[in-house]
């Protein structure tokens, strides 16, 4: 009996104890990663009132919430096109949303169209299956805020879409 124990302990850190610790640590890490993934994929709590119309600040806040959820990976937190996967995209990069030149136009309906339908032959997808029209409007409004521009009236009440 004692001999058996000694033999096991003799195996040292790479023996069964070390192995168990390694497995336990790995399990905890995997669980943590899964939990983080679930949280990241969960739709952020919205504010239905924000989309009702009229209030630019509430609309922009809603747009930011959605942007931080689904758009930052490419466009980056400040919209400069420096998101974590921006460099690995095939085709043109996400560009800089904060500069004066918006490739696809800066009229509210143009911005809304890009977000809704995407840009063919680029990694910019259309988001109309992910978001309802009010949410798309909130995202468009947030593009103007990112660029330091005034949010167009058209976006506030849905007239732009
Ligand atoms: C997988 C990466 C990716 C994600 C995620 C993504 N975009 Fe894009 N986006 C791009 C790329 C690439 C372009 C540039 C397309 C081009 O060069 O014409 C672009 C272009 C745009 C433009 C046009 C910019 C201009 O200069 O006219 C807008 C606006 C935009 N994205 C908004 C969004 C919003 C809002 C979301 C989230 C709902 C989003 N994007 C998510 C990759 C992405």
PDB file of C-alpha atoms and ligand atoms in Angstrom:
ATOM      1  CA  UNK A   1       0.000   0.000   0.000  1.00  0.00           C
ATOM      2  CA  UNK A   2       2.629   2.473   1.111  1.00  0.00           C
ATOM      3  CA  UNK A   3       4.804   1.283  -1.690  1.00  0.00           C
ATOM      4  CA  UNK A   4       2.075   2.004  -4.212  1.00  0.00           C
ATOM      5  CA  UNK A   5       1.608   5.538  -2.891  1.00  0.00           C
ATOM      6  CA  UNK A   6       5.319   6.147  -2.970  1.00  0.00           C
ATOM      7  CA  UNK A   7       5.412   4.977  -6.526  1.00  0.00           C
ATOM      8  CA  UNK A   8       2.685   7.411  -7.529  1.00  0.00           C
ATOM      9  CA  UNK A   9       4.274  10.328  -5.729  1.00  0.00           C
ATOM     10  CA  UNK A  10       7.554   9.326  -7.201  1.00  0.00           C
ATOM     11  CA  UNK A  11       6.087  10.107 -10.583  1.00  0.00           C
ATOM     12  CA  UNK A  12       6.443  13.786  -9.662  1.00  0.00           C
ATOM     13  CA  UNK A  13       4.685  16.779 -11.204  1.00  0.00           C
ATOM     14  CA  UNK A  14       4.161  15.030 -14.524  1.00  0.00           C
ATOM     15  CA  UNK A  15       2.474  12.096 -12.765  1.00  0.00           C
ATOM     16  CA  UNK A  16      -1.256  11.658 -12.226  1.00  0.00           C
ATOM     17  CA  UNK A  17      -1.558  14.741  -9.996  1.00  0.00           C
ATOM     18  CA  UNK A  18       0.084  16.991 -12.515  1.00  0.00           C
ATOM     19  CA  UNK A  19      -2.036  15.483 -15.270  1.00  0.00           C
ATOM     20  CA  UNK A  20      -5.231  16.073 -13.293  1.00  0.00           C
ATOM     21  CA  UNK A  21      -4.287  19.684 -12.663  1.00  0.00           C
ATOM     22  CA  UNK A  22      -3.556  20.189 -16.331  1.00  0.00           C
ATOM     23  CA  UNK A  23      -6.923  18.737 -17.331  1.00  0.00           C
ATOM     24  CA  UNK A  24      -8.765  20.795 -14.703  1.00  0.00           C
ATOM     25  CA  UNK A  25      -7.074  24.003 -15.832  1.00  0.00           C
ATOM     26  CA  UNK A  26      -7.836  23.217 -19.473  1.00  0.00           C
ATOM     27  CA  UNK A  27     -11.487  22.539 -18.632  1.00  0.00           C
ATOM     28  CA  UNK A  28     -11.794  25.830 -16.792  1.00  0.00           C
ATOM     29  CA  UNK A  29     -10.207  27.688 -19.699  1.00  0.00           C
ATOM     30  CA  UNK A  30     -12.531  26.050 -22.229  1.00  0.00           C
ATOM     31  CA  UNK A  31     -15.567  26.860 -20.085  1.00  0.00           C
ATOM     32  CA  UNK A  32     -14.441  30.463 -19.753  1.00  0.00           C
ATOM     33  CA  UNK A  33     -13.952  30.744 -23.507  1.00  0.00           C
ATOM     34  CA  UNK A  34     -17.385  29.259 -24.189  1.00  0.00           C
ATOM     35  CA  UNK A  35     -19.028  31.595 -21.710  1.00  0.00           C
ATOM     36  CA  UNK A  36     -17.271  34.597 -23.240  1.00  0.00           C
ATOM     37  CA  UNK A  37     -18.414  33.478 -26.688  1.00  0.00           C
ATOM     38  CA  UNK A  38     -21.999  33.164 -25.558  1.00  0.00           C
ATOM     39  CA  UNK A  39     -21.947  36.586 -23.976  1.00  0.00           C
ATOM     40  CA  UNK A  40     -20.393  38.138 -27.088  1.00  0.00           C
ATOM     41  CA  UNK A  41     -23.035  36.553 -29.302  1.00  0.00           C
ATOM     42  CA  UNK A  42     -25.946  37.586 -27.190  1.00  0.00           C
ATOM     43  CA  UNK A  43     -27.897  40.552 -28.494  1.00  0.00           C
ATOM     44  CA  UNK A  44     -27.209  43.501 -26.186  1.00  0.00           C
ATOM     45  CA  UNK A  45     -30.172  44.689 -24.177  1.00  0.00           C
ATOM     46  CA  UNK A  46     -31.945  47.270 -26.259  1.00  0.00           C
ATOM     47  CA  UNK A  47     -34.024  50.286 -25.415  1.00  0.00           C
ATOM     48  CA  UNK A  48     -37.234  50.018 -27.436  1.00  0.00           C
ATOM     49  CA  UNK A  49     -38.108  53.644 -26.676  1.00  0.00           C
ATOM     50  CA  UNK A  50     -34.890  54.767 -28.379  1.00  0.00           C
ATOM     51  CA  UNK A  51     -36.181  53.577 -31.723  1.00  0.00           C
ATOM     52  CA  UNK A  52     -39.581  55.180 -31.407  1.00  0.00           C
ATOM     53  CA  UNK A  53     -38.260  58.275 -33.085  1.00  0.00           C
ATOM     54  CA  UNK A  54     -37.377  61.884 -32.485  1.00  0.00           C
ATOM     55  CA  UNK A  55     -34.577  61.593 -29.940  1.00  0.00           C
ATOM     56  CA  UNK A  56     -31.195  61.700 -31.702  1.00  0.00           C
ATOM     57  CA  UNK A  57     -29.196  60.850 -28.574  1.00  0.00           C
ATOM     58  CA  UNK A  58     -31.266  57.783 -27.777  1.00  0.00           C
ATOM     59  CA  UNK A  59     -31.087  56.628 -31.384  1.00  0.00           C
ATOM     60  CA  UNK A  60     -27.311  57.094 -31.522  1.00  0.00           C
ATOM     61  CA  UNK A  61     -26.909  55.230 -28.233  1.00  0.00           C
ATOM     62  CA  UNK A  62     -28.893  52.340 -29.659  1.00  0.00           C
ATOM     63  CA  UNK A  63     -26.797  52.433 -32.828  1.00  0.00           C
ATOM     64  CA  UNK A  64     -23.602  52.318 -30.787  1.00  0.00           C
ATOM     65  CA  UNK A  65     -24.862  49.353 -28.826  1.00  0.00           C
ATOM     66  CA  UNK A  66     -25.512  47.413 -32.034  1.00  0.00           C
ATOM     67  CA  UNK A  67     -22.304  48.628 -33.682  1.00  0.00           C
ATOM     68  CA  UNK A  68     -20.192  47.532 -30.711  1.00  0.00           C
ATOM     69  CA  UNK A  69     -21.848  44.141 -31.001  1.00  0.00           C
ATOM     70  CA  UNK A  70     -21.630  43.365 -34.725  1.00  0.00           C
ATOM     71  CA  UNK A  71     -19.464  45.933 -36.501  1.00  0.00           C
ATOM     72  CA  UNK A  72     -16.375  46.559 -34.330  1.00  0.00           C
ATOM     73  CA  UNK A  73     -14.681  43.341 -35.417  1.00  0.00           C
ATOM     74  CA  UNK A  74     -13.913  44.986 -38.759  1.00  0.00           C
ATOM     75  CA  UNK A  75     -14.532  48.710 -38.359  1.00  0.00           C
ATOM     76  CA  UNK A  76     -12.930  49.052 -34.929  1.00  0.00           C
ATOM     77  CA  UNK A  77     -14.296  50.795 -31.838  1.00  0.00           C
ATOM     78  CA  UNK A  78     -13.708  54.264 -33.233  1.00  0.00           C
ATOM     79  CA  UNK A  79     -14.645  53.396 -36.830  1.00  0.00           C
ATOM     80  CA  UNK A  80     -11.149  53.816 -38.254  1.00  0.00           C
ATOM     81  CA  UNK A  81     -11.147  50.369 -39.785  1.00  0.00           C
ATOM     82  CA  UNK A  82      -8.821  48.888 -37.199  1.00  0.00           C
ATOM     83  CA  UNK A  83     -10.975  46.093 -35.826  1.00  0.00           C
ATOM     84  CA  UNK A  84      -9.309  42.817 -34.829  1.00  0.00           C
ATOM     85  CA  UNK A  85     -10.150  40.995 -38.078  1.00  0.00           C
ATOM     86  CA  UNK A  86      -9.843  43.988 -40.432  1.00  0.00           C
ATOM     87  CA  UNK A  87      -6.397  42.996 -41.688  1.00  0.00           C
ATOM     88  CA  UNK A  88      -7.336  39.449 -42.508  1.00  0.00           C
ATOM     89  CA  UNK A  89     -10.290  40.352 -44.747  1.00  0.00           C
ATOM     90  CA  UNK A  90     -10.237  39.390 -48.395  1.00  0.00           C
ATOM     91  CA  UNK A  91     -10.694  42.293 -50.777  1.00  0.00           C
ATOM     92  CA  UNK A  92     -10.759  45.955 -49.764  1.00  0.00           C
ATOM     93  CA  UNK A  93     -10.379  46.852 -46.104  1.00  0.00           C
ATOM     94  CA  UNK A  94     -13.169  48.454 -44.092  1.00  0.00           C
ATOM     95  CA  UNK A  95     -11.858  51.960 -44.713  1.00  0.00           C
ATOM     96  CA  UNK A  96     -12.151  54.817 -42.268  1.00  0.00           C
ATOM     97  CA  UNK A  97     -15.669  55.768 -41.248  1.00  0.00           C
ATOM     98  CA  UNK A  98     -14.407  58.828 -39.412  1.00  0.00           C
ATOM     99  CA  UNK A  99     -12.909  60.597 -42.430  1.00  0.00           C
ATOM    100  CA  UNK A 100     -14.648  63.098 -44.692  1.00  0.00           C
ATOM    101  CA  UNK A 101     -15.003  60.730 -47.604  1.00  0.00           C
ATOM    102  CA  UNK A 102     -17.532  57.989 -47.524  1.00  0.00           C
ATOM    103  CA  UNK A 103     -16.942  55.844 -50.580  1.00  0.00           C
ATOM    104  CA  UNK A 104     -20.600  55.046 -50.991  1.00  0.00           C
ATOM    105  CA  UNK A 105     -21.959  58.497 -50.345  1.00  0.00           C
ATOM    106  CA  UNK A 106     -22.909  60.456 -47.263  1.00  0.00           C
ATOM    107  CA  UNK A 107     -26.616  61.016 -47.828  1.00  0.00           C
ATOM    108  CA  UNK A 108     -28.747  59.228 -45.208  1.00  0.00           C
ATOM    109  CA  UNK A 109     -30.345  56.926 -47.762  1.00  0.00           C
ATOM    110  CA  UNK A 110     -26.935  55.997 -49.167  1.00  0.00           C
ATOM    111  CA  UNK A 111     -25.484  55.147 -45.772  1.00  0.00           C
ATOM    112  CA  UNK A 112     -28.616  53.215 -44.908  1.00  0.00           C
ATOM    113  CA  UNK A 113     -28.408  51.339 -48.217  1.00  0.00           C
ATOM    114  CA  UNK A 114     -24.800  50.257 -47.625  1.00  0.00           C
ATOM    115  CA  UNK A 115     -25.629  48.921 -44.176  1.00  0.00           C
ATOM    116  CA  UNK A 116     -28.828  47.276 -45.369  1.00  0.00           C
ATOM    117  CA  UNK A 117     -27.583  45.689 -48.597  1.00  0.00           C
ATOM    118  CA  UNK A 118     -23.813  45.584 -48.080  1.00  0.00           C
ATOM    119  CA  UNK A 119     -21.201  46.158 -50.759  1.00  0.00           C
ATOM    120  CA  UNK A 120     -20.937  43.447 -53.451  1.00  0.00           C
ATOM    121  CA  UNK A 121     -17.533  41.751 -53.797  1.00  0.00           C
ATOM    122  CA  UNK A 122     -16.387  42.991 -50.397  1.00  0.00           C
ATOM    123  CA  UNK A 123     -16.648  41.593 -46.897  1.00  0.00           C
ATOM    124  CA  UNK A 124     -19.248  44.229 -46.069  1.00  0.00           C
ATOM    125  CA  UNK A 125     -22.408  42.165 -45.779  1.00  0.00           C
ATOM    126  CA  UNK A 126     -25.985  43.360 -45.901  1.00  0.00           C
ATOM    127  CA  UNK A 127     -27.496  43.477 -42.437  1.00  0.00           C
ATOM    128  CA  UNK A 128     -31.193  43.471 -43.263  1.00  0.00           C
ATOM    129  CA  UNK A 129     -31.558  39.889 -42.083  1.00  0.00           C
ATOM    130  CA  UNK A 130     -29.907  40.667 -38.743  1.00  0.00           C
ATOM    131  CA  UNK A 131     -31.592  43.961 -37.916  1.00  0.00           C
ATOM    132  CA  UNK A 132     -35.035  45.461 -38.368  1.00  0.00           C
ATOM    133  CA  UNK A 133     -35.447  48.801 -40.208  1.00  0.00           C
ATOM    134  CA  UNK A 134     -35.384  50.840 -36.997  1.00  0.00           C
ATOM    135  CA  UNK A 135     -32.160  49.194 -35.902  1.00  0.00           C
ATOM    136  CA  UNK A 136     -30.602  49.807 -39.324  1.00  0.00           C
ATOM    137  CA  UNK A 137     -31.599  53.451 -38.959  1.00  0.00           C
ATOM    138  CA  UNK A 138     -29.949  53.581 -35.520  1.00  0.00           C
ATOM    139  CA  UNK A 139     -26.755  52.106 -36.997  1.00  0.00           C
ATOM    140  CA  UNK A 140     -26.780  54.657 -39.818  1.00  0.00           C
ATOM    141  CA  UNK A 141     -27.269  57.465 -37.283  1.00  0.00           C
ATOM    142  CA  UNK A 142     -24.282  56.198 -35.328  1.00  0.00           C
ATOM    143  CA  UNK A 143     -22.106  56.357 -38.486  1.00  0.00           C
ATOM    144  CA  UNK A 144     -22.596  60.124 -38.492  1.00  0.00           C
ATOM    145  CA  UNK A 145     -21.739  60.336 -34.803  1.00  0.00           C
ATOM    146  CA  UNK A 146     -18.563  58.301 -35.390  1.00  0.00           C
ATOM    147  CA  UNK A 147     -17.587  60.703 -38.149  1.00  0.00           C
ATOM    148  CA  UNK A 148     -18.272  63.681 -35.920  1.00  0.00           C
ATOM    149  CA  UNK A 149     -21.101  64.844 -38.133  1.00  0.00           C
ATOM    150  CA  UNK A 150     -24.577  65.937 -37.245  1.00  0.00           C
ATOM    151  CA  UNK A 151     -27.129  63.126 -37.357  1.00  0.00           C
ATOM    152  CA  UNK A 152     -29.465  63.912 -40.290  1.00  0.00           C
ATOM    153  CA  UNK A 153     -33.060  64.691 -39.409  1.00  0.00           C
ATOM    154  CA  UNK A 154     -34.178  62.126 -41.949  1.00  0.00           C
ATOM    155  CA  UNK A 155     -32.842  59.312 -39.812  1.00  0.00           C
ATOM    156  CA  UNK A 156     -34.623  60.426 -36.675  1.00  0.00           C
ATOM    157  CA  UNK A 157     -38.140  59.613 -37.777  1.00  0.00           C
ATOM    158  CA  UNK A 158     -37.499  56.923 -40.325  1.00  0.00           C
ATOM    159  CA  UNK A 159     -38.150  59.178 -43.307  1.00  0.00           C
ATOM    160  CA  UNK A 160     -34.685  58.312 -44.596  1.00  0.00           C
ATOM    161  CA  UNK A 161     -35.495  54.671 -44.847  1.00  0.00           C
TER     162      UNK A 161
HETATM  163  C1  LIG B   1     -16.505  41.415 -41.935  1.00  0.00           C
HETATM  164  C2  LIG B   1     -16.098  42.792 -41.835  1.00  0.00           C
HETATM  165  C3  LIG B   1     -17.176  43.858 -41.711  1.00  0.00           C
HETATM  166  C4  LIG B   1     -18.184  43.930 -40.785  1.00  0.00           C
HETATM  167  C5  LIG B   1     -18.501  42.961 -39.651  1.00  0.00           C
HETATM  168  C6  LIG B   1     -18.899  45.148 -41.074  1.00  0.00           C
HETATM  169  N1  LIG B   1     -18.335  45.788 -42.132  1.00  0.00           N
HETATM  170 FE1  LIG B   1     -18.898  47.585 -42.896  1.00  0.00          FE
HETATM  171  N2  LIG B   1     -17.480  47.440 -44.336  1.00  0.00           N
HETATM  172  C7  LIG B   1     -16.571  46.418 -44.459  1.00  0.00           C
HETATM  173  C8  LIG B   1     -15.743  46.651 -45.621  1.00  0.00           C
HETATM  174  C9  LIG B   1     -14.623  45.757 -46.106  1.00  0.00           C
HETATM  175  C10 LIG B   1     -16.196  47.861 -46.193  1.00  0.00           C
HETATM  176  C11 LIG B   1     -15.621  48.576 -47.430  1.00  0.00           C
HETATM  177  C12 LIG B   1     -16.385  48.201 -48.661  1.00  0.00           C
HETATM  178  C13 LIG B   1     -15.843  48.941 -49.846  1.00  0.00           C
HETATM  179  O1  LIG B   1     -14.611  49.118 -49.937  1.00  0.00           O
HETATM  180  O2  LIG B   1     -16.625  49.366 -50.681  1.00  0.00           O
HETATM  181  C14 LIG B   1     -17.292  48.317 -45.354  1.00  0.00           C
HETATM  182  C15 LIG B   1     -17.994  49.490 -45.594  1.00  0.00           C
HETATM  183  C16 LIG B   1     -18.953  50.023 -44.750  1.00  0.00           C
HETATM  184  C17 LIG B   1     -19.603  51.293 -44.937  1.00  0.00           C
HETATM  185  C18 LIG B   1     -19.374  52.258 -46.107  1.00  0.00           C
HETATM  186  C19 LIG B   1     -18.235  53.179 -45.808  1.00  0.00           C
HETATM  187  C20 LIG B   1     -18.020  54.203 -46.914  1.00  0.00           C
HETATM  188  O3  LIG B   1     -16.906  54.733 -46.983  1.00  0.00           O
HETATM  189  O4  LIG B   1     -18.933  54.469 -47.699  1.00  0.00           O
HETATM  190  C21 LIG B   1     -20.448  51.477 -43.885  1.00  0.00           C
HETATM  191  C22 LIG B   1     -21.339  52.676 -43.599  1.00  0.00           C
HETATM  192  C23 LIG B   1     -20.350  50.282 -43.054  1.00  0.00           C
HETATM  193  N3  LIG B   1     -19.428  49.414 -43.602  1.00  0.00           N
HETATM  194  C24 LIG B   1     -21.064  50.072 -41.892  1.00  0.00           C
HETATM  195  C25 LIG B   1     -21.066  48.868 -41.193  1.00  0.00           C
HETATM  196  C26 LIG B   1     -21.957  48.575 -40.090  1.00  0.00           C
HETATM  197  C27 LIG B   1     -22.977  49.538 -39.523  1.00  0.00           C
HETATM  198  C28 LIG B   1     -21.681  47.306 -39.687  1.00  0.00           C
HETATM  199  C29 LIG B   1     -22.348  46.494 -38.589  1.00  0.00           C
HETATM  200  C30 LIG B   1     -23.770  46.321 -38.671  1.00  0.00           C
HETATM  201  C31 LIG B   1     -20.594  46.822 -40.514  1.00  0.00           C
HETATM  202  N4  LIG B   1     -20.259  47.781 -41.414  1.00  0.00           N
HETATM  203  C32 LIG B   1     -20.004  45.579 -40.360  1.00  0.00           C
HETATM  204  C33 LIG B   1     -16.442  45.333 -43.618  1.00  0.00           C
HETATM  205  C34 LIG B   1     -17.283  45.029 -42.556  1.00  0.00           C
END
